[in-house]
Coordinates of C-alpha atoms and ligand atoms in Angstrom, one line a residue:
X2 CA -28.6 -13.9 9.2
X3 CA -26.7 -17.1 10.0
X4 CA -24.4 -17.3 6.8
X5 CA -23.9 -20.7 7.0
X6 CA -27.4 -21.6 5.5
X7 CA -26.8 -19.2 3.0
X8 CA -27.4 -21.0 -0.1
X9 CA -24.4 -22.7 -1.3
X10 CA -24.5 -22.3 -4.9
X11 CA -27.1 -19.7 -7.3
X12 CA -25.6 -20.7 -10.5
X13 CA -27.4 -24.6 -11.3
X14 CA -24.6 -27.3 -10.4
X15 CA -25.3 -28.6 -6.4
X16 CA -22.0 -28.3 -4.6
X17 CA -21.5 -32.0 -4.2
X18 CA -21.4 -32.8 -7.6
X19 CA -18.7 -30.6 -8.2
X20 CA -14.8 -32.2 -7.8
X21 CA -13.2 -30.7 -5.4
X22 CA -9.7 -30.8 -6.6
X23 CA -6.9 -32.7 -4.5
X24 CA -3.9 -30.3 -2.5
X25 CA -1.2 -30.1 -4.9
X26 CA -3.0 -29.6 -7.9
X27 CA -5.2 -26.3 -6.9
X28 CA -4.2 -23.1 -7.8
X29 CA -4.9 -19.5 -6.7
X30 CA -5.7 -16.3 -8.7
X31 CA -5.2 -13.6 -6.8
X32 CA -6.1 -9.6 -7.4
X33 CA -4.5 -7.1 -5.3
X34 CA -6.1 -3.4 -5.1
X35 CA -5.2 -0.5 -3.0
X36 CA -1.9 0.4 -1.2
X37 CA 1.0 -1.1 -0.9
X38 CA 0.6 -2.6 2.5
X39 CA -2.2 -4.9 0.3
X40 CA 0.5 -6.1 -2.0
X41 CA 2.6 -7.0 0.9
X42 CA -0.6 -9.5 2.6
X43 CA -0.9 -10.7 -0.7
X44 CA 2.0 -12.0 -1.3
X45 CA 1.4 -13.4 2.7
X46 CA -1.8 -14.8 1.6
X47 CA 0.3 -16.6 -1.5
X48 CA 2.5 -17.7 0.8
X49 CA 0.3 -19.8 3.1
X50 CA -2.0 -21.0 0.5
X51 CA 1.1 -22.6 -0.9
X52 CA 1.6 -24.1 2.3
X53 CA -2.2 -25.7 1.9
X54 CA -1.8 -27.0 -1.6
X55 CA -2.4 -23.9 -3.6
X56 CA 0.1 -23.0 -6.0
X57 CA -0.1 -19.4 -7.6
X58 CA -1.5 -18.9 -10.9
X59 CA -1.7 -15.7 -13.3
X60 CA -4.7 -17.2 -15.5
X61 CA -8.3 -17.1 -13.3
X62 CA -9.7 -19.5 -16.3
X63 CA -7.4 -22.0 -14.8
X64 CA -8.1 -21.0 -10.9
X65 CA -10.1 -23.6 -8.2
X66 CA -9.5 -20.5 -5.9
X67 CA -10.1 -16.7 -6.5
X68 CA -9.5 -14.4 -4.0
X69 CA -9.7 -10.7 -4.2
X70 CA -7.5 -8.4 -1.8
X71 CA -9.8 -5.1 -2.0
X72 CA -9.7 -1.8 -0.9
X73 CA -12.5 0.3 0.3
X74 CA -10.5 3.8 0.5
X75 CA -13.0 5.4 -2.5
X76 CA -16.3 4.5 -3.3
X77 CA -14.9 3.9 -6.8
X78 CA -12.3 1.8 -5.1
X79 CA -15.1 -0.4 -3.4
X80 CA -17.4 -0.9 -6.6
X81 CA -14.5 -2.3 -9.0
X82 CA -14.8 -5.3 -6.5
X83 CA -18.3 -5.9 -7.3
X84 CA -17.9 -5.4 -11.1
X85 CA -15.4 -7.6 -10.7
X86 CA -17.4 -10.7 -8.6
X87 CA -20.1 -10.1 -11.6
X88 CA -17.3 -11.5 -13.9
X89 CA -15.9 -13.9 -11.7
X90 CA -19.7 -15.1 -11.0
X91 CA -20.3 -16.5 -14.7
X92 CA -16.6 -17.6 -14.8
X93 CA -17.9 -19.7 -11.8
X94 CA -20.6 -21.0 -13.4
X95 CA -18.6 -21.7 -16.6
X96 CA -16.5 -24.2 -14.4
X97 CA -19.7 -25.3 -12.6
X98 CA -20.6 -26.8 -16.1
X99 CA -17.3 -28.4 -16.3
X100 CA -17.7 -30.3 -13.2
X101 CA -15.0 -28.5 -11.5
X102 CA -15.2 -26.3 -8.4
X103 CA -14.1 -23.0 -8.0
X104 CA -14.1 -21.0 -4.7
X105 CA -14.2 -17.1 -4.6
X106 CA -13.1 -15.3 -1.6
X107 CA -12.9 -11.5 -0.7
X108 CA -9.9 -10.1 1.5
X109 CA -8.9 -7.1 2.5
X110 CA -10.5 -3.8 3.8
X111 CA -14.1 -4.0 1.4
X112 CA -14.0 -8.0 3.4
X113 CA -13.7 -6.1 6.5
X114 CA -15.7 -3.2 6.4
X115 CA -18.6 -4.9 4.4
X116 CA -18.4 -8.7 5.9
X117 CA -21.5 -10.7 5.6
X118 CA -23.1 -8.1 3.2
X119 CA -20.7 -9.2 0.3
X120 CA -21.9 -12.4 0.5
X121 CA -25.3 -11.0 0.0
X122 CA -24.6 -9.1 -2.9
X123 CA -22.9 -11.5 -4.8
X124 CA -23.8 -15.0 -3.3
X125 CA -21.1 -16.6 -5.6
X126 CA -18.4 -15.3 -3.1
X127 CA -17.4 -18.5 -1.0
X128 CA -15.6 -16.7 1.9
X129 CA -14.7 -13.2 3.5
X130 CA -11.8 -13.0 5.3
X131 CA -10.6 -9.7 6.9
X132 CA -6.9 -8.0 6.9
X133 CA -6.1 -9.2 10.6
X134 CA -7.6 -12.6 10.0
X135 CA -6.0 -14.4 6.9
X136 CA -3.6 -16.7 8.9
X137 CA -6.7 -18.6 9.5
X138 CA -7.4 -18.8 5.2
X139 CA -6.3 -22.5 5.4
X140 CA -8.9 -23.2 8.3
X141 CA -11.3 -20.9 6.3
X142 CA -10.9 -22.9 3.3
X143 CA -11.1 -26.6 4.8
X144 CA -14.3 -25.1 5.5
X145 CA -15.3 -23.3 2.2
X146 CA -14.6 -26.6 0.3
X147 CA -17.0 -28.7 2.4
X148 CA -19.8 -26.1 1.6
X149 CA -19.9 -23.5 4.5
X150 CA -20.3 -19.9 3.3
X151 CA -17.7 -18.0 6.2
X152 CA -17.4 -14.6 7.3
X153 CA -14.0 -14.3 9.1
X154 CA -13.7 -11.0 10.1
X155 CA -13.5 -10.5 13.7
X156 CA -10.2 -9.2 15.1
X157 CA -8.0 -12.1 15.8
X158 CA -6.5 -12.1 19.2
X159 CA -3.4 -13.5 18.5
X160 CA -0.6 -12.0 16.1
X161 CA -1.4 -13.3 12.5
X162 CA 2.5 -12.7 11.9
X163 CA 3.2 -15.1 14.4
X164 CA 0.9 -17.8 12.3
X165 CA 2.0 -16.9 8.7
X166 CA 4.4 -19.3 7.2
X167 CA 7.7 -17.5 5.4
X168 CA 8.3 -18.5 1.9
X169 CA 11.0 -20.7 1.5
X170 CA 14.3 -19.1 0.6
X171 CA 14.3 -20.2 -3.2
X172 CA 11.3 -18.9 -3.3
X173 CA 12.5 -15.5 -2.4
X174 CA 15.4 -15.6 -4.6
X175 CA 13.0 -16.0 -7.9
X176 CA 11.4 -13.2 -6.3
X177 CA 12.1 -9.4 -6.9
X178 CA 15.3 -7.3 -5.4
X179 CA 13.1 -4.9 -3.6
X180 CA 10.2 -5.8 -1.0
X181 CA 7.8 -4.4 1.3
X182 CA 7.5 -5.1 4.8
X183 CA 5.3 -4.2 7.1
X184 CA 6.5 -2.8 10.6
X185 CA 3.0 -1.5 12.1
X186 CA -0.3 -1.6 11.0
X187 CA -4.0 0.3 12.0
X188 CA -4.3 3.4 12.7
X189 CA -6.1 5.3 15.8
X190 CA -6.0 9.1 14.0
X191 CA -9.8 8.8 12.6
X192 CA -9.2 11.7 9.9
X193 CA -12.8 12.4 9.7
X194 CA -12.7 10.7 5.7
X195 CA -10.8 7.8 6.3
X196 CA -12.1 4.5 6.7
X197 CA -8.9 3.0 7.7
X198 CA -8.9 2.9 11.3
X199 CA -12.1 1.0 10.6
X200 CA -10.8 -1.5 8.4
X201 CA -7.4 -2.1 9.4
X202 CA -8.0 -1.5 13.8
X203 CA -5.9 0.1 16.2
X204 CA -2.5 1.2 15.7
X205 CA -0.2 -2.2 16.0
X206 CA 4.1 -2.0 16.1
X207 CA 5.4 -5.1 14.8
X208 CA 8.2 -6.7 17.2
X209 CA 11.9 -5.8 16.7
X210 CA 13.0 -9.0 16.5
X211 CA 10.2 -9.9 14.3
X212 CA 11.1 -7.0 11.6
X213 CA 15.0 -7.6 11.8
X214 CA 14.5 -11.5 11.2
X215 CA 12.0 -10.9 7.9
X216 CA 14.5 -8.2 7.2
X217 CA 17.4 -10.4 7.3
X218 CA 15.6 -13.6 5.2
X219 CA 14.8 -11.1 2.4
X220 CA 18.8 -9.6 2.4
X221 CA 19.7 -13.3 2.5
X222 CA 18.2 -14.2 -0.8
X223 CA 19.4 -11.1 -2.5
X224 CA 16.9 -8.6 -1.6
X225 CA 18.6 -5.1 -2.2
X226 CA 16.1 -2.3 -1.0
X227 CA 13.3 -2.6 1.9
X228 CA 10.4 -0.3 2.3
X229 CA 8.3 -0.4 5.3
X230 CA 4.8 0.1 5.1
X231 CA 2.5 0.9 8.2
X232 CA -0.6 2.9 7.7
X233 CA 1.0 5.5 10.2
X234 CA 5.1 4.0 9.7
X235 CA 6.5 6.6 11.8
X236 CA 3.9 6.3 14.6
X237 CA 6.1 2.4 15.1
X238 CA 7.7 1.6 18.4
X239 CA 8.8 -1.1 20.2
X240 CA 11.3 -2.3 22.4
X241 CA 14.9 -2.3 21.3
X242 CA 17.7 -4.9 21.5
X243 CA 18.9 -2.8 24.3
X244 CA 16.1 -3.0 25.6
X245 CA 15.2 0.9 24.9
X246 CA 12.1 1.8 23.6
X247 CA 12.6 2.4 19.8
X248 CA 11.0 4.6 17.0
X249 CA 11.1 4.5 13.8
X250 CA 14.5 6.5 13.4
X251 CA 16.5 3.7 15.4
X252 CA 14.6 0.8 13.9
X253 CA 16.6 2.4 10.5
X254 CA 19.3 2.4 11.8
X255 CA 19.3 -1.4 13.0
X256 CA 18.3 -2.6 9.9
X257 CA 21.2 -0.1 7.6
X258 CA 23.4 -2.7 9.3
X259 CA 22.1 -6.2 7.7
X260 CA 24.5 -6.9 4.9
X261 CA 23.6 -6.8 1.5
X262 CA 20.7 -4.2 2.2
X263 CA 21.9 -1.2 0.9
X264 CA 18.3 1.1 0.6
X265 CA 15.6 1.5 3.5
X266 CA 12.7 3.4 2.5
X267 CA 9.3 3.7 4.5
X268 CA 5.4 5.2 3.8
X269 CA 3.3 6.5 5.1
X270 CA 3.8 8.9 7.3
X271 CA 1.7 11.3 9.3
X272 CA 3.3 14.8 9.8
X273 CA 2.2 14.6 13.8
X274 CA 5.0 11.6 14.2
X275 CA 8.1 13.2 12.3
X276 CA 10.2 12.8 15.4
X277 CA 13.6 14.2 15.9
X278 CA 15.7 10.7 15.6
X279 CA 14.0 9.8 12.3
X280 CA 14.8 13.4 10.9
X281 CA 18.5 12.3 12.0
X282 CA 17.8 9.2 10.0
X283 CA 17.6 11.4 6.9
X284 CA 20.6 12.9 8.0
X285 CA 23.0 10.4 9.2
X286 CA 21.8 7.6 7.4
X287 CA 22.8 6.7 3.2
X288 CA 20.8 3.7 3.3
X289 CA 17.9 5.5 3.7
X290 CA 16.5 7.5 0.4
X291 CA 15.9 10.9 0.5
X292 CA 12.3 10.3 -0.5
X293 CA 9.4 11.0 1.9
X294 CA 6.1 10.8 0.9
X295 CA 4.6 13.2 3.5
X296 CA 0.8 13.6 3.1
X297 CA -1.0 16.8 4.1
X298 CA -4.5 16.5 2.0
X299 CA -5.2 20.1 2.9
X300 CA -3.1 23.6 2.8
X301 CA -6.1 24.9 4.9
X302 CA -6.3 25.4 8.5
X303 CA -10.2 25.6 8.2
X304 CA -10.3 22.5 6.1
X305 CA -7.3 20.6 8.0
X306 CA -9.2 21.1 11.4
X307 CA -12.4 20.1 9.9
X308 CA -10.2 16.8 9.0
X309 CA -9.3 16.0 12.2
X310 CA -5.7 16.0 10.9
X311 CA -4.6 17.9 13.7
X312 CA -2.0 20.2 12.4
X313 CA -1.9 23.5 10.9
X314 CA -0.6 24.2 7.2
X315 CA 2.5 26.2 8.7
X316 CA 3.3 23.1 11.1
X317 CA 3.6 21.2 7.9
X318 CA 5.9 23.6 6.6
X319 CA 8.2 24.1 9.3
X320 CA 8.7 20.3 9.4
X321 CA 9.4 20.2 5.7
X322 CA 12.0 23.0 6.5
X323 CA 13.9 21.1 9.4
X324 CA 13.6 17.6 7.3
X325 CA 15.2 19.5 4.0
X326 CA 17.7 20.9 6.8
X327 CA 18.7 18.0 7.7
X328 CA 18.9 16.3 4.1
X329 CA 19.1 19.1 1.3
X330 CA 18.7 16.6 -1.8
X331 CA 15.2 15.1 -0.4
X332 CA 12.5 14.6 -2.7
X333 CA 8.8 15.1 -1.3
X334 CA 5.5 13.0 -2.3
X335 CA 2.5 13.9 -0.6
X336 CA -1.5 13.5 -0.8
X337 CA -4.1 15.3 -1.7
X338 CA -7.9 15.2 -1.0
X339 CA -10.2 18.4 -3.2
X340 CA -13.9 19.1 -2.2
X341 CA -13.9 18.4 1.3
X342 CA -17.5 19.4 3.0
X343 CA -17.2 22.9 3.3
X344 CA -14.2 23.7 1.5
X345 CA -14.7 26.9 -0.5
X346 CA -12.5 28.1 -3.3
X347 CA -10.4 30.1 -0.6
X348 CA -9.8 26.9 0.9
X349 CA -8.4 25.6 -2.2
X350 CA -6.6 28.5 -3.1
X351 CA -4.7 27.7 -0.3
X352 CA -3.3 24.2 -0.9
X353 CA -2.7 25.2 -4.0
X354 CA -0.3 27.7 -1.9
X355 CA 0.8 25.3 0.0
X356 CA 1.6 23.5 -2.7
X357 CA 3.7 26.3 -4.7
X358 CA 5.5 26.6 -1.1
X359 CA 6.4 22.7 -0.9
X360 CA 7.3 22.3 -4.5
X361 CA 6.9 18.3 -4.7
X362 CA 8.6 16.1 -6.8
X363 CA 5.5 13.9 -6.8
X364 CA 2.4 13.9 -5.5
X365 CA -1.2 11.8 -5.4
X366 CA -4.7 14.1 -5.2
X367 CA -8.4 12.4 -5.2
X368 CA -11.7 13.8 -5.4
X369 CA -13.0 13.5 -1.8
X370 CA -15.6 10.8 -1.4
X371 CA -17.7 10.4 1.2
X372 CA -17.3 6.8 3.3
X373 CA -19.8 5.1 5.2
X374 CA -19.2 5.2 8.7
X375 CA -17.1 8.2 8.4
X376 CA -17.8 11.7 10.4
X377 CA -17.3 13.3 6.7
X378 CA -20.1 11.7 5.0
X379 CA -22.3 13.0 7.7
X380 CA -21.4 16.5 7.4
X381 CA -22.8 19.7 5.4
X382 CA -22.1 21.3 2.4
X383 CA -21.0 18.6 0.8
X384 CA -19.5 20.1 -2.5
X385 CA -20.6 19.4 -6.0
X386 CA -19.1 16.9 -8.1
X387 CA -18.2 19.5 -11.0
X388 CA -16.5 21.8 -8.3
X389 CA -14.3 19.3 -7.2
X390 CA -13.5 18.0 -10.7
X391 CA -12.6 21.3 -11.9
X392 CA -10.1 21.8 -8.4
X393 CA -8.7 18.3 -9.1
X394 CA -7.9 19.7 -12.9
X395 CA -5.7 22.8 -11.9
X396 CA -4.7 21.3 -8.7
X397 CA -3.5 18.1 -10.6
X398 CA -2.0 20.3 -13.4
X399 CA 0.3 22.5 -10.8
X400 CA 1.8 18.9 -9.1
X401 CA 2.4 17.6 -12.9
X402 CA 4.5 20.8 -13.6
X403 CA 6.5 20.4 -10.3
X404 CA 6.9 16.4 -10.9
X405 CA 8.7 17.6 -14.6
X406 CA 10.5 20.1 -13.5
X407 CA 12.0 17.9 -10.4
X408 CA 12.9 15.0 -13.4
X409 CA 14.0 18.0 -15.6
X410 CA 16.7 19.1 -13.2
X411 CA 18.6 15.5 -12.6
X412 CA 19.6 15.8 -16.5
X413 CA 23.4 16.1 -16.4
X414 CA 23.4 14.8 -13.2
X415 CA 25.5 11.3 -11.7
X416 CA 22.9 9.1 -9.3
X417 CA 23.3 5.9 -8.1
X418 CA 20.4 3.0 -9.4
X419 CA 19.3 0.2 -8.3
X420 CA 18.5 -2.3 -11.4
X421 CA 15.6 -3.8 -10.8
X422 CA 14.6 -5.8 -14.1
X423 CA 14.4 -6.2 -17.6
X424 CA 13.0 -3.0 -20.2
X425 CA 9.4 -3.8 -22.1
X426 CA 12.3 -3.1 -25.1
X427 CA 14.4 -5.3 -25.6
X428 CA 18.2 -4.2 -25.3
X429 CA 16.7 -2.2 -22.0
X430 CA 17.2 -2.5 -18.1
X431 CA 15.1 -0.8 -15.7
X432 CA 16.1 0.7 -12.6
X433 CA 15.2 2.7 -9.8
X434 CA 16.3 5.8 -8.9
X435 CA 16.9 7.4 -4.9
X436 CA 13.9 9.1 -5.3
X437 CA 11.3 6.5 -7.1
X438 CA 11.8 7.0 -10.8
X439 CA 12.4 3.9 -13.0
X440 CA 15.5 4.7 -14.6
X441 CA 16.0 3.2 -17.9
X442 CA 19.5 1.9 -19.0
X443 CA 21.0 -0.2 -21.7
X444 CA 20.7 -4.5 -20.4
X445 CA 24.7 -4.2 -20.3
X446 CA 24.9 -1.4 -17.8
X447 CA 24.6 -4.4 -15.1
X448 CA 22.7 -7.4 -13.6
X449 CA 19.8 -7.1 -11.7
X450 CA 20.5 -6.2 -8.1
X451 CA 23.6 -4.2 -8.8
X452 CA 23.5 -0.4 -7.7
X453 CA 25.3 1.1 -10.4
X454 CA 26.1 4.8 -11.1
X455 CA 24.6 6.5 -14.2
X456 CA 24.5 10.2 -15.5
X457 CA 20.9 11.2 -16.7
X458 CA 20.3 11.7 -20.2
X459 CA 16.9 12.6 -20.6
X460 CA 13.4 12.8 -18.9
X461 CA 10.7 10.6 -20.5
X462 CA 7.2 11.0 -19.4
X463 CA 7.5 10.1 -15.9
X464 CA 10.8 8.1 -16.2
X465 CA 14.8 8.8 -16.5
X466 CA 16.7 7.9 -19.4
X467 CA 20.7 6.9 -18.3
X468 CA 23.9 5.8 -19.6
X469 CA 27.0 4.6 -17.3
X470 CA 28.9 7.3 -16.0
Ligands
SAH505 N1 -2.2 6.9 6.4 C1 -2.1 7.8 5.3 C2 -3.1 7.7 4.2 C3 -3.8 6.4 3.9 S1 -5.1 6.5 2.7 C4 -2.1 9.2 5.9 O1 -2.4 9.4 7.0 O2 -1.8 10.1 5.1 C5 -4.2 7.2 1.3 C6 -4.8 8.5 0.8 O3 -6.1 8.3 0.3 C7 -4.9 9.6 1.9 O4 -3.7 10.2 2.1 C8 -5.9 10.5 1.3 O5 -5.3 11.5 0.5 C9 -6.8 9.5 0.4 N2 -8.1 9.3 1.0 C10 -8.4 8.7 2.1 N3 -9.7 8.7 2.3 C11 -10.3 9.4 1.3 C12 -11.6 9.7 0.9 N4 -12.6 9.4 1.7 N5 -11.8 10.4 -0.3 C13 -10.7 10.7 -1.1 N6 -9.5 10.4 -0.8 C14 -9.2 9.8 0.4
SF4_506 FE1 -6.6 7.5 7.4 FE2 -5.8 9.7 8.8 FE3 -5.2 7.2 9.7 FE4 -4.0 8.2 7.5 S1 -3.8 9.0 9.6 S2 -4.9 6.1 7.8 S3 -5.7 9.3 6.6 S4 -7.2 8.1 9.5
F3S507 FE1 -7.3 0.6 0.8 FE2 -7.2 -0.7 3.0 FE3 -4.9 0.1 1.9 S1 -8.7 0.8 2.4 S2 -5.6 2.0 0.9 S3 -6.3 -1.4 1.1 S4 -5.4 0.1 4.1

């Protein structure tokens, strides 16, 4: 189907009758879902709309542009963007009424798995633009507004980091003390449940140059901790400065030396590209924070084979020994995926071993749900939904215990914070600790940005309580 003679409009007003607002005076709702690597080509997205006359809004009622950054890692993940276009559909036609246009666009990894089908489904979405495409949203857009439905999903050929404009440095200032930045994106491991490497493409290193100069803008307007995001970080390389090939573990250590950047921290990895030089990093390295989030899904070899991940249980736990070797204090996150096809209660049994052995100090676990496209939703003994919800239940309950027991044992204890903004109480500051807790202390303990040293007072649910030591 040709999209552009899909019907403009389904909801009464023709699309010429409807004022197109000037540059200027548009603004842009956006809704970020997923990972954090979406929240980072958000705020990109932002960035270049305000370039085209779009300035960001927090109220869709008041929005000539909606766009949704989705994620299509879950089923449930996927369908909360079409609940969510059945909302934004009568909101549509509510401003339809009013004479007033208001474009809807999908981005993201639903936009690039689903393209033109969206469109189909929910025929008030304006455009589709795909996760290695959205330089081109101000092109897409001139379009959109003069009543062309567009699908812009194919891979672009050129670098979209090399067509994105950076904010101005103002801009960046109003903006938080910690950022994300992303050093490599795609991935080419096709774990047989993941619909990444189908959504995001082939593993891609950003450029060094590229990486230190965004590095260096965000510590120049006050940014005090990094994290950089790849779908496989450590699996980054490039070409160094000294013209040496680089991982991951030297890119670190470049960036430790920008001034006023005083924590690196990186996700996700994959436990095949732990190299030697980035378990250094952990090592030689105080910028960087001795939290790794290390996801294994599986603790068996049955199950982890069947996964395509490529590793056995005890090579995960040997590299979890040499990493703790080399850093005592570090913290470990992981992920988790129950109800696998095929995965019996023995199977379980043993990442919940795996788990005991580990001992995390946080952790993420999801019901396994077949994706379209995937080698997993193709195969056998698929397992019940009850089984898997009762596996999630204990398996869930054992990384709870081990996440309170980990905030239990830093009371007492003197730790460095970042303060990152104000409390939801008033008289409050929250921070961060080294290992990803907010950390809350009283608003005199410092100003936002300053890394201050507390002694923990208490846990709270899933936070620390501190006073100034
Ligand atoms: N690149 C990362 C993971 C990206 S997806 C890695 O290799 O670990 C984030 C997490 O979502 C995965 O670690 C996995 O636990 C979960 N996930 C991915 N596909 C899934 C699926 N089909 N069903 C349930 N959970 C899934
Ligand atoms: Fe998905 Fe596996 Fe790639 Fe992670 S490594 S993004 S789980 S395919
Ligand atoms: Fe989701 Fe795409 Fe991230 S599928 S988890 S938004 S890479």
């Amino acid at each position: 189907m040709e999209l552009n003679t899909i019907e403009r409009d389904d909801i009464g007003a023709a699309a010429e009758d409807l004022v197109v607002p000037p540059a200027a005076t548009r603004k842009v709702f956006v809704k970020t879902y997923g990972c954090q690597m979406n929240v980072y080509d958000s705020q990109r997205m932002t960035d270049a709309l305000a370039t085209d006359g779009y300035a960001a809004t927090d109220a869709i009622g008041e929005a000539d542009l909606v766009l949704l950054n989705t994620c299509h890692i879950r089923e449930k993940a996927a369908e909360k963007v079409y609940s969510e276009l059945g909302r934004i559909r009568e909101l549509k036609a509510e401003r339809a009424k009013a004479g007033r246009e208001m474009l809807v666009g999908v981005a993201g990894c639903v936009a690039q798995a689903e393209g033109a089908e969206i469109i189909r489904r929910s025929p008030a979405v304006d455009l589709v633009i795909g996760p290695q495409t959205y330089h081109r949203l101000p092109a897409v857009l001139a379009k959109a507004r003069s009543g062309e439905k567009i699908v812009e999903t194919d891979y672009a050929v050129e670098d979209k980091f090399e067509h994105l404009p950076q904010p101005k440095r103002a801009e960046l200032i109003r903006r938080a003390v910690t950022a994300f930045l992303t050093v490599q994106e795609g991935c080419d491991k096709f774990c047989t449940f993941c619909v990444v490497p189908y959504t995001r493409g082939s593993e891609v290193s950003r450029p060094v140059a590229q990486i230190v100069a965004e590095a260096e803008r965000l510590a120049d307007a006050g940014v005090r901790e990094v994290t950089l995001l790849g779908q496989n970080v450590n699996a980054w390389h490039g070409r160094g400065e000294d013209s040496e090939e680089w991982g991951l573990g030297r890119l670190l250590f470049r960036l430790a030396e920008i001034p006023g950047l005083a924590r690196l921290r990186y996700t996700t990895s994959h436990p095949r590209d732990m190299d030697d030089e980035l378990i250094a990093a952990h090592r030689d390295l105080p910028a960087l924070m001795p939290y790794l989030h290390l996801p294994v899904q599986s603790g068996s070899d049955r199950i982890l084979k069947a996964m395509n991940r490529r590793h056995m249980a005890k090579d995960y736990l040997t590299l979890i020994d040499r990493i703790r070797a080399a850093r005592n204090d570090i913290a470990l996150s992981g992920d988790f995926i129950v109800g696998f096809p095929g995965e019996t209660e023995a199977d379980f049994e043993a990442t919940m071993q795996l788990v005991e052995d580990v001992n995390y100090a946080s952790a993420f676990s999801f019901k396994y749900s077949p994706r379209p496209g995937t080698p997993g939703a193709e195969m056998n003994d698929q397992v019940p939904e009850a089984v898997k919800d009762e596996r999630l239940q204990r398996l869930q309950a054992l990384l709870l215990k081990q996440q309170q027991h980990f905030g239990a044992s830093l009371v007492g204890k003197t730790i460095d914070t970042l303060i990152e903004k104000p409390g939801r109480q008033a008289g409050q500051k929250v921070g961060r600790s080294p290992w990803l807790q907010p950390v809350i202390v009283d608003e005199k303990a410092g100003e936002i940005g300053d890394i201050i040293r507390v002694r923990i007072t208490k846990t709270g649910y899933n936070s620390l309580f501190a006073e100034l030591a």
